[in-house]
Amino acid sequence: MGKIKSVLSRIRKFAWSHKKTSIFIIILVIVLGYLIWPKSSKTILTETVQRQDVIKTVSVTGSIDAANVANLTFQTPERLSYVGIKLGDPVVKGQAIASLDQTILQATFRQAQQDFVAAKAASQQYYDNHTNATESDQEKVQRTAIDDAQNKAYDQMLKVEQDLTYSTLYTPIKGIVTRMDVQTAGVNITPATTFTVTDPTSLDFKMEVDEADIGNIKIGQNVSLSLDAFPNDLMNLKVDKIDFVSHTTSSGGNAYYVKANIVGSNNYRVGMNGNADIVLARSDNVLTIPSSSIFNDHYVYVKTANGFEKRDISLGLQSDTLAEVKAGVSEGEPVAVDPSSVPPPKTGKILGIL
């Protein structure tokens, strides 16, 4: 123990008396330690070139809508005397669903008939007593007024007759009652009071496609749909309608509605939201690499026995995550997933250790 203390004491004295030399020795030891000490190598992730399906899609959101909907209203304000349906009821084509009180309408119609008969009689009497050849200017004015009165009376009679005809609402389609502004009889309605019948067999998934993508959308393209209400039910549909006129989106851009008909299931309802992928193109069972591994549009780094080698490749169809490779790599070869993680080249080649 005494010898160790003695040695340490001599070292301190030497370091104190030779400060510059001591500092140099310390720096040298640090540098040599940094160079000699083993360093951990950076992991370079790779993925094997393999055969897969490449599917190019446009991802959109949308909701279920019905193509066949009837909004039924009365033409005249009147008291509702009959309501034959309830909200959610199924109805058949031609079924009466509501009627107005016809008492006043019938009385109005009878009065209109009488007014027309009187106007027609006055017109006939005038023509019995006059001819165009003997009419004075004053009589011509009188004849015009009589003719106008007859025409107005006839038009009024037709209108009231039409009001009587339309005083009962008949559904023009088979479906389900999805809207009733009035639930019971005995209340006054207006022409804005609405009854709606929706055909549940005419459901479409209505998608909003940006104008930048609409040129790639075609009738008959496949649509893969997942509804928020049924996340485990993946539906395969087809595009069957594309709007010709654009609309303004909530964010102020231009978009087009694209629809795909939904066939079957009573579980789906109007207004259900979902996410869909419209398939633009696909290549099945082709050599693929991750899209992220491509740099400068047509190069990849392939891992070989001597490190990573830069390869020029020929590409085919590309999706957001995969790219079809037609030439330049072989099945089973590993490629760097992130080209930026590969070290800079040394002696003409890029060396790396996984």
PDB file of N, CA, C and O in Angstrom, residues 70-74 82 91-99 102 164-174 195 197:
ATOM      1  N   ALA A  70     -89.004   9.170 -52.936  1.00  0.00           N
ATOM      2  CA  ALA A  70     -90.177   9.973 -53.315  1.00  0.00           C
ATOM      3  C   ALA A  70     -90.515  10.923 -52.172  1.00  0.00           C
ATOM      4  O   ALA A  70     -90.833  10.475 -51.059  1.00  0.00           O
ATOM      5  N   ASN A  71     -90.428  12.238 -52.452  1.00  0.00           N
ATOM      6  CA  ASN A  71     -90.845  13.259 -51.485  1.00  0.00           C
ATOM      7  C   ASN A  71     -92.238  13.745 -51.878  1.00  0.00           C
ATOM      8  O   ASN A  71     -92.414  14.356 -52.937  1.00  0.00           O
ATOM      9  N   LEU A  72     -93.220  13.476 -51.045  1.00  0.00           N
ATOM     10  CA  LEU A  72     -94.624  13.734 -51.376  1.00  0.00           C
ATOM     11  C   LEU A  72     -95.151  14.917 -50.568  1.00  0.00           C
ATOM     12  O   LEU A  72     -94.988  14.962 -49.348  1.00  0.00           O
ATOM     13  N   THR A  73     -95.799  15.875 -51.279  1.00  0.00           N
ATOM     14  CA  THR A  73     -96.377  17.051 -50.624  1.00  0.00           C
ATOM     15  C   THR A  73     -97.753  17.338 -51.199  1.00  0.00           C
ATOM     16  O   THR A  73     -98.054  16.972 -52.342  1.00  0.00           O
ATOM     17  N   PHE A  74     -98.583  18.021 -50.424  1.00  0.00           N
ATOM     18  CA  PHE A  74     -99.872  18.497 -50.916  1.00  0.00           C
ATOM     19  C   PHE A  74     -99.685  19.847 -51.592  1.00  0.00           C
ATOM     20  O   PHE A  74     -98.793  20.620 -51.235  1.00  0.00           O
ATOM     21  N   TYR A  82    -106.721  12.409 -42.790  1.00  0.00           N
ATOM     22  CA  TYR A  82    -106.391  10.977 -42.733  1.00  0.00           C
ATOM     23  C   TYR A  82    -104.888  10.786 -42.874  1.00  0.00           C
ATOM     24  O   TYR A  82    -104.250  11.381 -43.741  1.00  0.00           O
ATOM     25  N   VAL A  91     -94.427   0.355 -47.381  1.00  0.00           N
ATOM     26  CA  VAL A  91     -95.579   0.694 -48.216  1.00  0.00           C
ATOM     27  C   VAL A  91     -95.365   0.121 -49.609  1.00  0.00           C
ATOM     28  O   VAL A  91     -94.239  -0.166 -50.013  1.00  0.00           O
ATOM     29  N   VAL A  92     -96.466  -0.046 -50.332  1.00  0.00           N
ATOM     30  CA  VAL A  92     -96.396  -0.559 -51.702  1.00  0.00           C
ATOM     31  C   VAL A  92     -96.736   0.558 -52.672  1.00  0.00           C
ATOM     32  O   VAL A  92     -97.366   1.561 -52.304  1.00  0.00           O
ATOM     33  N   LYS A  93     -96.323   0.390 -53.904  1.00  0.00           N
ATOM     34  CA  LYS A  93     -96.594   1.394 -54.938  1.00  0.00           C
ATOM     35  C   LYS A  93     -98.099   1.589 -55.098  1.00  0.00           C
ATOM     36  O   LYS A  93     -98.852   0.623 -55.200  1.00  0.00           O
ATOM     37  N   GLY A  94     -98.540   2.866 -55.110  1.00  0.00           N
ATOM     38  CA  GLY A  94     -99.946   3.184 -55.278  1.00  0.00           C
ATOM     39  C   GLY A  94    -100.734   3.248 -53.981  1.00  0.00           C
ATOM     40  O   GLY A  94    -101.935   3.562 -54.003  1.00  0.00           O
ATOM     41  N   GLN A  95    -100.113   2.998 -52.849  1.00  0.00           N
ATOM     42  CA  GLN A  95    -100.820   3.005 -51.571  1.00  0.00           C
ATOM     43  C   GLN A  95    -101.103   4.436 -51.131  1.00  0.00           C
ATOM     44  O   GLN A  95    -100.254   5.314 -51.204  1.00  0.00           O
ATOM     45  N   ALA A  96    -102.349   4.693 -50.643  1.00  0.00           N
ATOM     46  CA  ALA A  96    -102.710   6.000 -50.098  1.00  0.00           C
ATOM     47  C   ALA A  96    -102.087   6.149 -48.720  1.00  0.00           C
ATOM     48  O   ALA A  96    -102.248   5.268 -47.867  1.00  0.00           O
ATOM     49  N   ILE A  97    -101.391   7.253 -48.493  1.00  0.00           N
ATOM     50  CA  ILE A  97    -100.736   7.429 -47.200  1.00  0.00           C
ATOM     51  C   ILE A  97    -101.329   8.569 -46.377  1.00  0.00           C
ATOM     52  O   ILE A  97    -101.238   8.557 -45.154  1.00  0.00           O
ATOM     53  N   ALA A  98    -101.974   9.550 -47.021  1.00  0.00           N
ATOM     54  CA  ALA A  98    -102.573  10.665 -46.284  1.00  0.00           C
ATOM     55  C   ALA A  98    -103.569  11.392 -47.180  1.00  0.00           C
ATOM     56  O   ALA A  98    -103.431  11.386 -48.413  1.00  0.00           O
ATOM     57  N   SER A  99    -104.573  12.026 -46.534  1.00  0.00           N
ATOM     58  CA  SER A  99    -105.596  12.768 -47.288  1.00  0.00           C
ATOM     59  C   SER A  99    -105.963  14.049 -46.559  1.00  0.00           C
ATOM     60  O   SER A  99    -105.895  14.123 -45.323  1.00  0.00           O
ATOM     61  N   GLN A 102    -111.793  17.029 -47.552  1.00  0.00           N
ATOM     62  CA  GLN A 102    -112.295  17.371 -48.879  1.00  0.00           C
ATOM     63  C   GLN A 102    -113.585  18.187 -48.846  1.00  0.00           C
ATOM     64  O   GLN A 102    -114.093  18.588 -49.905  1.00  0.00           O
ATOM     65  N   LEU A 164    -108.663  18.577 -55.761  1.00  0.00           N
ATOM     66  CA  LEU A 164    -109.416  17.432 -55.242  1.00  0.00           C
ATOM     67  C   LEU A 164    -108.699  16.123 -55.547  1.00  0.00           C
ATOM     68  O   LEU A 164    -108.591  15.239 -54.700  1.00  0.00           O
ATOM     69  N   THR A 165    -108.182  16.031 -56.797  1.00  0.00           N
ATOM     70  CA  THR A 165    -107.480  14.811 -57.197  1.00  0.00           C
ATOM     71  C   THR A 165    -106.239  14.598 -56.345  1.00  0.00           C
ATOM     72  O   THR A 165    -105.933  13.470 -55.933  1.00  0.00           O
ATOM     73  N   TYR A 166    -105.517  15.701 -56.072  1.00  0.00           N
ATOM     74  CA  TYR A 166    -104.272  15.607 -55.309  1.00  0.00           C
ATOM     75  C   TYR A 166    -104.486  15.761 -53.802  1.00  0.00           C
ATOM     76  O   TYR A 166    -103.521  15.921 -53.057  1.00  0.00           O
ATOM     77  N   SER A 167    -105.719  15.707 -53.356  1.00  0.00           N
ATOM     78  CA  SER A 167    -105.984  15.827 -51.918  1.00  0.00           C
ATOM     79  C   SER A 167    -105.655  14.533 -51.180  1.00  0.00           C
ATOM     80  O   SER A 167    -105.674  14.494 -49.949  1.00  0.00           O
ATOM     81  N   THR A 168    -105.354  13.486 -51.933  1.00  0.00           N
ATOM     82  CA  THR A 168    -104.869  12.240 -51.347  1.00  0.00           C
ATOM     83  C   THR A 168    -103.496  11.940 -51.934  1.00  0.00           C
ATOM     84  O   THR A 168    -103.304  11.995 -53.145  1.00  0.00           O
ATOM     85  N   LEU A 169    -102.550  11.639 -51.058  1.00  0.00           N
ATOM     86  CA  LEU A 169    -101.193  11.306 -51.502  1.00  0.00           C
ATOM     87  C   LEU A 169    -101.071   9.805 -51.687  1.00  0.00           C
ATOM     88  O   LEU A 169    -101.407   9.024 -50.792  1.00  0.00           O
ATOM     89  N   TYR A 170    -100.576   9.407 -52.864  1.00  0.00           N
ATOM     90  CA  TYR A 170    -100.306   7.999 -53.164  1.00  0.00           C
ATOM     91  C   TYR A 170     -98.802   7.856 -53.416  1.00  0.00           C
ATOM     92  O   TYR A 170     -98.212   8.643 -54.152  1.00  0.00           O
ATOM     93  N   THR A 171     -98.193   6.857 -52.815  1.00  0.00           N
ATOM     94  CA  THR A 171     -96.761   6.673 -53.036  1.00  0.00           C
ATOM     95  C   THR A 171     -96.516   6.069 -54.418  1.00  0.00           C
ATOM     96  O   THR A 171     -97.140   5.079 -54.784  1.00  0.00           O
ATOM     97  N   PRO A 172     -95.599   6.669 -55.193  1.00  0.00           N
ATOM     98  CA  PRO A 172     -95.324   6.155 -56.539  1.00  0.00           C
ATOM     99  C   PRO A 172     -94.321   5.000 -56.543  1.00  0.00           C
ATOM    100  O   PRO A 172     -94.061   4.429 -57.590  1.00  0.00           O
ATOM    101  N   ILE A 173     -93.755   4.671 -55.374  1.00  0.00           N
ATOM    102  CA  ILE A 173     -92.759   3.600 -55.311  1.00  0.00           C
ATOM    103  C   ILE A 173     -93.023   2.703 -54.103  1.00  0.00           C
ATOM    104  O   ILE A 173     -93.714   3.091 -53.156  1.00  0.00           O
ATOM    105  N   LYS A 174     -92.487   1.521 -54.147  1.00  0.00           N
ATOM    106  CA  LYS A 174     -92.483   0.621 -52.998  1.00  0.00           C
ATOM    107  C   LYS A 174     -91.282   0.970 -52.125  1.00  0.00           C
ATOM    108  O   LYS A 174     -90.200   1.246 -52.633  1.00  0.00           O
ATOM    109  N   PHE A 195     -93.920  14.098 -46.828  1.00  0.00           N
ATOM    110  CA  PHE A 195     -93.856  12.673 -46.493  1.00  0.00           C
ATOM    111  C   PHE A 195     -92.856  12.042 -47.469  1.00  0.00           C
ATOM    112  O   PHE A 195     -92.961  12.265 -48.683  1.00  0.00           O
ATOM    113  N   VAL A 197     -90.839   8.552 -48.924  1.00  0.00           N
ATOM    114  CA  VAL A 197     -90.744   7.092 -49.030  1.00  0.00           C
ATOM    115  C   VAL A 197     -89.408   6.767 -49.705  1.00  0.00           C
ATOM    116  O   VAL A 197     -89.074   7.333 -50.746  1.00  0.00           O
TER     117      VAL A 197
END
